């Protein structure tokens, strides 16, 4: 334990130095622009919760759309819980070893992006069994039809390869159906009031809100009604560089469609150079009419914290080909320090595991607290909450499970 505390302390000091400059620039990205740190939502304290799947390297959509916004919430003084959603990743991912590697990679990126384990909770979802327990309880309040109508379920179910799905015959795994219910459990377990996510997660958050209300009506109030925090700066839906009618996605087979946070400067320049635009040579921001060029403007703005009008004005006289070079340099400038910090952290797997282990111990306390209340309301047998810190047996059970 001493070692963990020492590591966290030294890491935390390092983080303060690294992010001191950035803190000065960060503004609160409250969804409604009205609430200050610690303000309540419907009587509940403000809590920000989000998750990232360890299904491969993060791309700029994940970063600008979710991770960076989480960090800004933290830096504005809000209570942040961020977890690696490895249980969700199991619905599409099957190789145990790479899941663990991706988990460490993602943890390094989250820390490099500014998540501070001294102020925020950072942990792996599967290290807190209450996620799955609450998922079951919520699943009993949710119809199959409700979940089957969700667009993400339909998209993912359609992609299950014939003969390669849950088992015999390539059936859609039950986990895909439960995915949004587990996501509801993730946010309700920590009594989230605000959930920074990309636009693709909006329907899932609507389900979480509905399940919070259903629970309330059936058993009594146990959770705030969470809401998705969707920004209006274009970061909620970063588009594919190859097909701007679609969102940028980790699972895109065309590698040029996605800018990864681990991409080198040269790779970023090349991908932006190949980005699909249109035949009009000048730069404008018209997302409906010109989705490709507008996506580049959005990326430029996200990288340099500016408004589309400013970016378009600055690019006056440039062709789209010339403008691509500006966008590429803006992205390289924004991602280079992040990439360097993540590489340093990635070389310290022990530190990463310590951070996750300590985060999970704190997360379990919160989760136990909520779950005890929920179980009591639902009339379930009570189990005494787990002790505050992991036991020695827990600590050696898995390389990164805590
Ligand atoms: P994941 O890992 O697929 O995505 C992580 C976050 O990135 C956002 N995102 C995007 N934002 C803008 N533009 C894009 N092109 C883009 N692509 C992805 C996603 O909306 C997400 O916020 N289901 C979640 C993981 C999760 C979760 C949760 C999130 C599990 N439980 C509870 C919030 C709360 C997901 O899709 O992760």
Short mmCIF file of C-alpha atoms and ligand atoms in Angstrom, two decimals:
data_model
loop_
_atom_site.label_atom_id
_atom_site.label_comp_id
_atom_site.label_asym_id
_atom_site.label_seq_id
_atom_site.Cartn_x
_atom_site.Cartn_y
_atom_site.Cartn_z
CA UNK A 1 0.00 0.00 0.00
CA UNK A 2 2.84 2.34 0.86
CA UNK A 3 4.23 1.89 -2.61
CA UNK A 4 0.86 2.63 -4.20
CA UNK A 5 0.47 5.79 -2.13
CA UNK A 6 4.02 6.90 -2.96
CA UNK A 7 3.50 6.27 -6.69
CA UNK A 8 0.21 8.14 -6.70
CA UNK A 9 1.70 11.05 -4.84
CA UNK A 10 4.66 11.43 -7.14
CA UNK A 11 2.49 10.94 -10.19
CA UNK A 12 0.04 13.51 -8.91
CA UNK A 13 2.83 16.08 -8.39
CA UNK A 14 4.06 15.41 -11.91
CA UNK A 15 0.54 15.88 -13.28
CA UNK A 16 0.14 19.24 -11.58
CA UNK A 17 3.34 20.47 -13.24
CA UNK A 18 2.44 19.05 -16.63
CA UNK A 19 -1.04 20.49 -16.62
CA UNK A 20 -0.48 23.78 -14.89
CA UNK A 21 -0.33 25.64 -18.16
CA UNK A 22 -3.34 23.85 -19.53
CA UNK A 23 -5.45 24.51 -16.44
CA UNK A 24 -5.16 28.21 -17.03
CA UNK A 25 -6.68 27.81 -20.50
CA UNK A 26 -9.48 25.43 -19.56
CA UNK A 27 -12.96 26.78 -19.21
CA UNK A 28 -15.84 24.94 -17.64
CA UNK A 29 -17.67 22.98 -20.33
CA UNK A 30 -20.92 22.67 -18.42
CA UNK A 31 -23.67 21.42 -20.68
CA UNK A 32 -26.07 24.11 -19.59
CA UNK A 33 -23.51 26.73 -18.76
CA UNK A 34 -25.24 27.52 -15.47
CA UNK A 35 -23.92 25.23 -12.81
CA UNK A 36 -20.70 25.73 -10.88
CA UNK A 37 -18.52 23.17 -9.16
CA UNK A 38 -20.48 20.99 -6.79
CA UNK A 39 -23.85 22.34 -7.89
CA UNK A 40 -26.79 20.01 -7.53
CA UNK A 41 -29.06 18.50 -10.20
CA UNK A 42 -32.51 17.76 -8.81
CA UNK A 43 -31.06 17.70 -5.31
CA UNK A 44 -28.21 15.35 -6.24
CA UNK A 45 -24.62 16.58 -6.25
CA UNK A 46 -23.14 17.05 -9.69
CA UNK A 47 -21.23 13.95 -10.74
CA UNK A 48 -19.63 13.42 -14.11
CA UNK A 49 -19.23 9.81 -15.28
CA UNK A 50 -17.99 8.36 -18.55
CA UNK A 51 -16.39 5.24 -19.97
CA UNK A 52 -14.06 4.30 -22.83
CA UNK A 53 -13.83 0.85 -24.36
CA UNK A 54 -10.38 -0.76 -24.64
CA UNK A 55 -11.09 -1.94 -28.16
CA UNK A 56 -8.01 -0.47 -29.82
CA UNK A 57 -6.18 2.84 -29.87
CA UNK A 58 -8.35 5.88 -29.22
CA UNK A 59 -9.00 8.21 -32.15
CA UNK A 60 -9.50 11.95 -32.19
CA UNK A 61 -13.29 11.48 -32.05
CA UNK A 62 -12.95 9.66 -28.70
CA UNK A 63 -10.52 12.29 -27.49
CA UNK A 64 -12.32 15.48 -28.48
CA UNK A 65 -15.78 13.94 -28.07
CA UNK A 66 -15.33 12.40 -24.63
CA UNK A 67 -11.91 12.18 -22.98
CA UNK A 68 -10.86 15.82 -23.27
CA UNK A 69 -14.27 16.98 -22.11
CA UNK A 70 -14.00 14.72 -19.05
CA UNK A 71 -10.65 16.29 -18.20
CA UNK A 72 -12.11 19.76 -18.59
CA UNK A 73 -14.92 18.83 -16.22
CA UNK A 74 -12.35 17.62 -13.69
CA UNK A 75 -10.27 20.76 -14.11
CA UNK A 76 -13.35 22.89 -13.54
CA UNK A 77 -13.62 21.26 -10.13
CA UNK A 78 -16.32 18.68 -10.86
CA UNK A 79 -16.40 15.16 -9.49
CA UNK A 80 -15.22 12.89 -12.33
CA UNK A 81 -15.47 9.10 -12.60
CA UNK A 82 -13.87 7.62 -15.71
CA UNK A 83 -13.50 3.91 -16.31
CA UNK A 84 -12.12 1.49 -18.88
CA UNK A 85 -15.22 -0.34 -20.11
CA UNK A 86 -13.68 -3.78 -20.54
CA UNK A 87 -16.98 -5.61 -19.92
CA UNK A 88 -18.48 -3.69 -22.84
CA UNK A 89 -15.46 -4.51 -24.97
CA UNK A 90 -16.14 -8.22 -24.51
CA UNK A 91 -19.18 -7.88 -26.78
CA UNK A 92 -16.92 -7.36 -29.78
CA UNK A 93 -13.48 -8.38 -28.61
CA UNK A 94 -12.24 -11.78 -27.69
CA UNK A 95 -8.50 -11.95 -27.19
CA UNK A 96 -7.75 -11.68 -23.47
CA UNK A 97 -4.17 -10.55 -23.84
CA UNK A 98 -4.81 -7.66 -26.19
CA UNK A 99 -7.73 -6.52 -24.04
CA UNK A 100 -5.29 -6.15 -21.14
CA UNK A 101 -2.75 -4.37 -23.31
CA UNK A 102 -5.41 -2.04 -24.63
CA UNK A 103 -6.52 -1.34 -21.08
CA UNK A 104 -3.05 -0.17 -20.11
CA UNK A 105 -2.74 1.80 -23.34
CA UNK A 106 -6.02 3.54 -22.68
CA UNK A 107 -5.07 4.24 -19.07
CA UNK A 108 -1.82 5.83 -20.25
CA UNK A 109 -3.76 7.99 -22.71
CA UNK A 110 -6.30 9.02 -20.09
CA UNK A 111 -3.54 10.06 -17.68
CA UNK A 112 -1.62 11.79 -20.45
CA UNK A 113 -4.76 13.68 -21.42
CA UNK A 114 -4.92 15.05 -17.89
CA UNK A 115 -7.06 12.69 -15.81
CA UNK A 116 -5.66 13.14 -12.31
CA UNK A 117 -6.14 10.07 -10.09
CA UNK A 118 -5.76 12.22 -7.00
CA UNK A 119 -8.89 14.17 -7.92
CA UNK A 120 -10.85 11.71 -10.09
CA UNK A 121 -11.75 8.04 -10.08
CA UNK A 122 -9.99 6.05 -12.81
CA UNK A 123 -10.37 2.28 -12.87
CA UNK A 124 -11.31 -0.79 -14.88
CA UNK A 125 -15.01 -1.63 -14.96
CA UNK A 126 -14.62 -5.37 -14.32
CA UNK A 127 -12.81 -4.64 -11.04
CA UNK A 128 -16.10 -3.38 -9.64
CA UNK A 129 -18.55 -6.32 -9.74
CA UNK A 130 -21.48 -4.07 -8.82
CA UNK A 131 -21.68 -2.93 -12.47
CA UNK A 132 -22.82 -6.40 -13.48
CA UNK A 133 -25.04 -6.79 -10.44
CA UNK A 134 -26.89 -3.54 -11.07
CA UNK A 135 -27.10 -4.43 -14.75
CA UNK A 136 -29.15 -7.52 -13.85
CA UNK A 137 -31.49 -5.51 -11.69
CA UNK A 138 -32.04 -2.94 -14.44
CA UNK A 139 -32.43 -5.66 -17.07
CA UNK A 140 -35.47 -6.80 -15.11
CA UNK A 141 -36.98 -3.34 -15.66
CA UNK A 142 -36.30 -3.14 -19.38
CA UNK A 143 -38.03 -4.81 -22.32
CA UNK A 144 -36.19 -6.62 -25.07
CA UNK A 145 -38.06 -4.55 -27.68
CA UNK A 146 -36.83 -1.29 -26.11
CA UNK A 147 -33.20 -2.35 -26.53
CA UNK A 148 -33.67 -3.89 -29.96
CA UNK A 149 -34.86 -0.53 -31.26
CA UNK A 150 -31.65 1.25 -30.29
CA UNK A 151 -29.71 2.25 -33.42
CA UNK A 152 -26.34 1.05 -32.07
CA UNK A 153 -27.75 -2.38 -31.26
CA UNK A 154 -29.15 -2.69 -34.77
CA UNK A 155 -25.87 -1.59 -36.35
CA UNK A 156 -23.72 -3.91 -34.23
CA UNK A 157 -26.10 -6.87 -34.55
CA UNK A 158 -26.02 -6.47 -38.34
CA UNK A 159 -22.22 -6.71 -38.26
CA UNK A 160 -22.06 -10.04 -36.39
CA UNK A 161 -20.34 -12.32 -38.87
CA UNK A 162 -22.30 -15.37 -39.89
CA UNK A 163 -20.83 -18.32 -38.03
CA UNK A 164 -18.68 -15.99 -35.89
CA UNK A 165 -21.05 -14.67 -33.26
CA UNK A 166 -22.05 -15.85 -29.81
CA UNK A 167 -21.42 -19.47 -30.53
CA UNK A 168 -23.16 -21.90 -32.83
CA UNK A 169 -24.46 -20.42 -36.03
CA UNK A 170 -23.33 -16.79 -35.60
CA UNK A 171 -26.28 -15.69 -33.49
CA UNK A 172 -26.22 -12.19 -32.02
CA UNK A 173 -24.62 -12.48 -28.57
CA UNK A 174 -26.92 -11.70 -25.67
CA UNK A 175 -24.20 -9.34 -24.43
CA UNK A 176 -24.96 -7.00 -27.34
CA UNK A 177 -28.55 -6.78 -26.20
CA UNK A 178 -27.49 -6.10 -22.62
CA UNK A 179 -24.81 -3.59 -23.62
CA UNK A 180 -27.01 -0.48 -23.15
CA UNK A 181 -28.42 -1.82 -19.88
CA UNK A 182 -24.88 -2.33 -18.58
CA UNK A 183 -24.11 1.22 -19.68
CA UNK A 184 -27.12 2.44 -17.68
CA UNK A 185 -25.79 0.52 -14.67
CA UNK A 186 -22.38 2.18 -15.16
CA UNK A 187 -23.76 5.65 -14.78
CA UNK A 188 -26.47 4.97 -12.19
CA UNK A 189 -24.05 3.09 -9.94
CA UNK A 190 -22.07 6.31 -9.41
CA UNK A 191 -25.19 8.45 -9.31
CA UNK A 192 -24.07 10.36 -12.37
CA UNK A 193 -25.85 13.59 -13.18
CA UNK A 194 -23.79 14.45 -16.30
CA UNK A 195 -22.31 12.08 -18.87
CA UNK A 196 -19.91 13.51 -21.48
CA UNK A 197 -20.23 11.33 -24.58
CA UNK A 198 -20.36 11.59 -28.34
CA UNK A 199 -23.68 11.87 -30.18
CA UNK A 200 -23.65 8.12 -30.91
CA UNK A 201 -24.30 7.44 -27.21
CA UNK A 202 -27.31 9.72 -26.90
CA UNK A 203 -29.90 6.94 -27.18
CA UNK A 204 -28.08 4.88 -24.59
CA UNK A 205 -28.24 7.78 -22.17
CA UNK A 206 -31.94 8.19 -22.85
CA UNK A 207 -32.38 4.57 -21.84
CA UNK A 208 -30.35 5.15 -18.66
CA UNK A 209 -32.59 8.11 -17.79
CA UNK A 210 -35.68 6.02 -18.46
CA UNK A 211 -34.41 3.17 -16.27
CA UNK A 212 -33.66 5.60 -13.43
CA UNK A 213 -37.29 6.81 -13.62
CA UNK A 214 -38.70 3.28 -13.88
CA UNK A 215 -36.70 2.23 -10.82
CA UNK A 216 -37.98 5.27 -9.00
CA UNK A 217 -41.62 4.49 -9.79
CA UNK A 218 -41.33 0.83 -8.91
CA UNK A 219 -39.13 0.93 -5.82
CA UNK A 220 -38.39 4.51 -4.81
CA UNK A 221 -35.78 7.20 -5.58
CA UNK A 222 -32.24 5.83 -5.73
CA UNK A 223 -30.55 7.74 -8.56
CA UNK A 224 -30.51 11.14 -10.21
CA UNK A 225 -31.79 11.11 -13.79
CA UNK A 226 -28.54 11.30 -15.78
CA UNK A 227 -28.21 13.28 -18.96
CA UNK A 228 -25.81 13.18 -21.86
CA UNK A 229 -23.56 16.21 -22.13
CA UNK A 230 -23.42 16.96 -25.83
CA UNK A 231 -21.27 19.92 -26.87
CA UNK A 232 -22.11 22.27 -29.70
CA UNK A 233 -18.56 22.63 -30.99
CA UNK A 234 -18.67 19.68 -33.39
CA UNK A 235 -16.78 17.38 -31.04
CA UNK A 236 -19.82 15.16 -30.46
CA UNK A 237 -19.58 13.72 -33.96
CA UNK A 238 -16.16 13.77 -35.57
CA UNK A 239 -16.58 12.29 -39.03
CA UNK A 240 -14.68 9.68 -40.97
CA UNK A 241 -11.96 11.19 -43.17
CA UNK A 242 -12.84 8.82 -45.99
CA UNK A 243 -16.63 8.93 -45.81
CA UNK A 244 -17.79 12.08 -44.05
CA UNK A 245 -21.38 10.87 -43.98
CA UNK A 246 -20.27 8.46 -41.22
CA UNK A 247 -18.72 9.06 -37.82
CA UNK A 248 -15.05 8.35 -37.26
CA UNK A 249 -14.93 4.86 -35.79
CA UNK A 250 -12.35 2.54 -34.23
CA UNK A 251 -13.72 -0.35 -36.24
CA UNK A 252 -13.35 1.33 -39.65
CA UNK A 253 -11.48 -1.04 -41.94
CA UNK A 254 -9.99 1.84 -43.90
CA UNK A 255 -7.10 3.01 -41.71
CA UNK A 256 -7.02 6.36 -43.47
CA UNK A 257 -10.51 7.15 -42.12
CA UNK A 258 -9.34 7.56 -38.54
CA UNK A 259 -6.66 9.61 -36.81
CA UNK A 260 -5.41 7.69 -33.82
CA UNK A 261 -3.94 9.42 -30.79
CA UNK A 262 -0.87 7.25 -31.30
CA UNK A 263 -0.38 8.25 -34.96
CA UNK A 264 2.94 9.89 -35.83
CA UNK A 265 3.02 13.40 -37.28
CA UNK A 266 3.71 11.94 -40.71
CA UNK A 267 0.78 9.54 -40.46
CA UNK A 268 -1.51 12.43 -39.44
CA UNK A 269 -0.30 14.57 -42.38
CA UNK A 270 -0.83 11.71 -44.80
CA UNK A 271 -4.33 10.90 -43.54
CA UNK A 272 -5.43 14.53 -43.69
CA UNK A 273 -3.92 14.86 -47.17
CA UNK A 274 -6.05 11.91 -48.30
CA UNK A 275 -9.23 13.15 -46.57
CA UNK A 276 -12.24 13.19 -48.87
CA UNK A 277 -13.52 16.71 -49.56
CA UNK A 278 -15.37 17.93 -52.69
CA UNK A 279 -14.81 19.79 -55.94
CA UNK A 280 -15.22 23.32 -54.55
CA UNK A 281 -11.73 24.71 -54.03
CA UNK A 282 -12.28 27.25 -51.22
CA UNK A 283 -12.81 26.54 -47.50
CA UNK A 284 -16.20 26.95 -45.85
CA UNK A 285 -18.08 25.54 -42.87
CA UNK A 286 -21.35 24.06 -44.13
CA UNK A 287 -21.73 20.65 -42.45
CA UNK A 288 -24.84 19.66 -44.44
CA UNK A 289 -23.66 20.82 -47.85
CA UNK A 290 -19.93 20.19 -47.51
CA UNK A 291 -19.44 17.53 -44.80
CA UNK A 292 -15.84 16.66 -45.75
CA UNK A 293 -14.39 20.19 -45.67
CA UNK A 294 -16.53 21.09 -42.66
CA UNK A 295 -15.12 18.09 -40.80
CA UNK A 296 -11.63 19.44 -41.44
CA UNK A 297 -12.69 22.86 -40.17
CA UNK A 298 -14.16 21.18 -37.08
CA UNK A 299 -10.93 19.27 -36.44
CA UNK A 300 -8.90 22.45 -36.90
CA UNK A 301 -11.14 24.23 -34.37
CA UNK A 302 -10.99 21.38 -31.87
CA UNK A 303 -7.22 21.21 -32.12
CA UNK A 304 -6.76 24.95 -31.62
CA UNK A 305 -9.83 25.83 -29.53
CA UNK A 306 -11.25 28.23 -32.05
CA UNK A 307 -14.61 28.90 -33.70
CA UNK A 308 -15.44 27.80 -37.27
CA UNK A 309 -15.87 31.45 -38.34
CA UNK A 310 -12.32 32.19 -37.18
CA UNK A 311 -10.89 29.14 -38.94
CA UNK A 312 -12.69 29.98 -42.18
CA UNK A 313 -11.61 33.63 -42.01
CA UNK A 314 -7.98 32.64 -41.42
CA UNK A 315 -8.07 30.29 -44.39
CA UNK A 316 -9.33 32.97 -46.77
CA UNK A 317 -7.51 32.58 -50.08
CA UNK A 318 -6.37 29.01 -49.41
CA UNK A 319 -7.46 26.07 -51.51
CA UNK A 320 -8.73 23.01 -49.68
CA UNK A 321 -5.46 21.26 -50.53
CA UNK A 322 -3.48 24.08 -48.89
CA UNK A 323 -5.91 24.18 -45.97
CA UNK A 324 -5.33 20.48 -45.33
CA UNK A 325 -1.73 21.30 -44.45
CA UNK A 326 -2.94 23.87 -41.89
CA UNK A 327 -5.32 21.34 -40.33
CA UNK A 328 -2.64 18.65 -40.24
CA UNK A 329 -0.20 20.97 -38.44
CA UNK A 330 -2.90 22.02 -35.96
CA UNK A 331 -3.62 18.38 -35.14
CA UNK A 332 0.06 17.47 -34.92
CA UNK A 333 0.59 20.37 -32.51
CA UNK A 334 -2.34 19.29 -30.32
CA UNK A 335 -1.56 15.58 -30.26
CA UNK A 336 2.26 15.54 -30.11
CA UNK A 337 2.59 16.36 -26.38
CA UNK A 338 -0.21 13.97 -25.51
CA UNK A 339 1.44 11.18 -27.50
CA UNK A 340 4.80 11.82 -25.83
CA UNK A 341 3.34 11.78 -22.32
CA UNK A 342 1.36 8.62 -23.09
CA UNK A 343 4.51 6.88 -24.36
CA UNK A 344 6.34 7.76 -21.14
CA UNK A 345 3.50 6.42 -19.04
CA UNK A 346 3.07 3.33 -21.18
CA UNK A 347 6.66 2.42 -20.30
CA UNK A 348 5.61 2.30 -16.62
CA UNK A 349 3.02 -0.50 -16.51
CA UNK A 350 3.43 -0.91 -12.78
CA UNK A 351 2.45 2.67 -12.15
CA UNK A 352 -0.56 2.27 -14.45
CA UNK A 353 -1.69 -0.84 -12.59
CA UNK A 354 -1.25 0.90 -9.26
CA UNK A 355 -3.38 3.80 -10.43
CA UNK A 356 -6.11 1.42 -11.61
CA UNK A 357 -5.96 -0.66 -8.45
CA UNK A 358 -6.26 2.35 -6.16
CA UNK A 359 -9.05 3.79 -8.34
CA UNK A 360 -10.99 0.52 -8.20
CA UNK A 361 -10.77 0.36 -4.41
CA UNK A 362 -12.32 3.83 -4.18
CA UNK A 363 -14.88 3.08 -6.89
CA UNK A 364 -15.99 -0.08 -5.07
CA UNK A 365 -16.77 1.95 -1.98
CA UNK A 366 -19.05 4.25 -3.92
CA UNK A 367 -20.61 1.42 -5.85
CA UNK A 368 -21.26 -0.57 -2.67
CA UNK A 369 -22.93 2.42 -1.14
CA UNK A 370 -25.35 2.88 -4.04
CA UNK A 371 -25.95 -0.83 -4.44
CA UNK A 372 -26.77 -1.35 -0.75
CA UNK A 373 -29.48 1.29 -1.06
CA UNK A 374 -30.79 -0.12 -4.34
CA UNK A 375 -30.84 -3.70 -3.03
CA UNK A 376 -32.69 -2.63 0.06
CA UNK A 377 -35.34 -0.80 -1.99
CA UNK A 378 -35.74 -3.78 -4.32
CA UNK A 379 -36.07 -6.16 -1.39
CA UNK A 380 -32.91 -8.13 -2.10
CA UNK A 381 -30.88 -9.85 0.58
CA UNK A 382 -28.25 -7.48 1.93
CA UNK A 383 -24.59 -8.29 1.72
CA UNK A 384 -22.20 -6.36 3.92
CA UNK A 385 -20.18 -3.90 1.79
CA UNK A 386 -16.66 -5.02 0.84
CA UNK A 387 -13.81 -3.62 2.88
CA UNK A 388 -12.48 -0.24 1.77
CA UNK A 389 -9.23 -1.48 0.26
CA UNK A 390 -8.37 -4.57 -1.71
CA UNK A 391 -7.19 -7.53 0.34
CA UNK A 392 -3.82 -9.11 -0.37
CA UNK A 393 -5.63 -11.96 -2.14
CA UNK A 394 -7.47 -9.47 -4.40
CA UNK A 395 -4.26 -7.64 -5.15
CA UNK A 396 -2.55 -10.65 -6.70
CA UNK A 397 -5.57 -12.04 -8.54
CA UNK A 398 -4.95 -10.38 -11.89
CA UNK A 399 -2.31 -8.17 -13.45
CA UNK A 400 -4.64 -5.26 -14.17
CA UNK A 401 -8.04 -6.22 -12.98
CA UNK A 402 -8.00 -3.60 -10.24
P1 LIG B 1 -16.23 3.98 -27.05
O1 LIG B 1 -14.91 3.59 -26.52
O2 LIG B 1 -16.72 3.34 -28.29
O3 LIG B 1 -16.27 5.54 -27.27
C1 LIG B 1 -15.78 6.38 -26.26
C2 LIG B 1 -16.40 7.76 -26.37
O4 LIG B 1 -16.05 8.36 -27.61
C3 LIG B 1 -17.22 8.87 -28.22
N1 LIG B 1 -17.04 8.82 -29.69
C4 LIG B 1 -17.05 9.88 -30.48
N2 LIG B 1 -17.22 11.19 -30.20
C5 LIG B 1 -17.17 12.04 -31.26
N3 LIG B 1 -16.96 11.65 -32.54
C6 LIG B 1 -16.80 10.35 -32.84
N4 LIG B 1 -16.57 9.98 -34.11
C7 LIG B 1 -16.82 9.40 -31.78
N5 LIG B 1 -16.69 8.06 -31.73
C8 LIG B 1 -16.83 7.72 -30.44
C9 LIG B 1 -18.33 7.96 -27.75
O5 LIG B 1 -19.60 8.58 -27.88
C10 LIG B 1 -17.94 7.73 -26.32
O6 LIG B 1 -18.38 8.80 -25.51
N6 LIG B 1 -20.57 2.86 -24.86
C11 LIG B 1 -19.39 3.68 -24.67
C12 LIG B 1 -18.54 3.22 -23.49
C13 LIG B 1 -19.30 3.28 -22.21
C14 LIG B 1 -19.82 4.44 -21.56
C15 LIG B 1 -20.44 3.95 -20.39
C16 LIG B 1 -19.81 5.79 -21.85
C17 LIG B 1 -19.61 2.20 -21.45
N7 LIG B 1 -20.31 2.61 -20.37
C18 LIG B 1 -21.07 4.83 -19.51
C19 LIG B 1 -20.43 6.66 -20.97
C20 LIG B 1 -21.06 6.18 -19.81
C21 LIG B 1 -18.58 3.68 -25.96
O7 LIG B 1 -19.15 3.65 -27.00
O8 LIG B 1 -17.25 3.73 -25.85
#
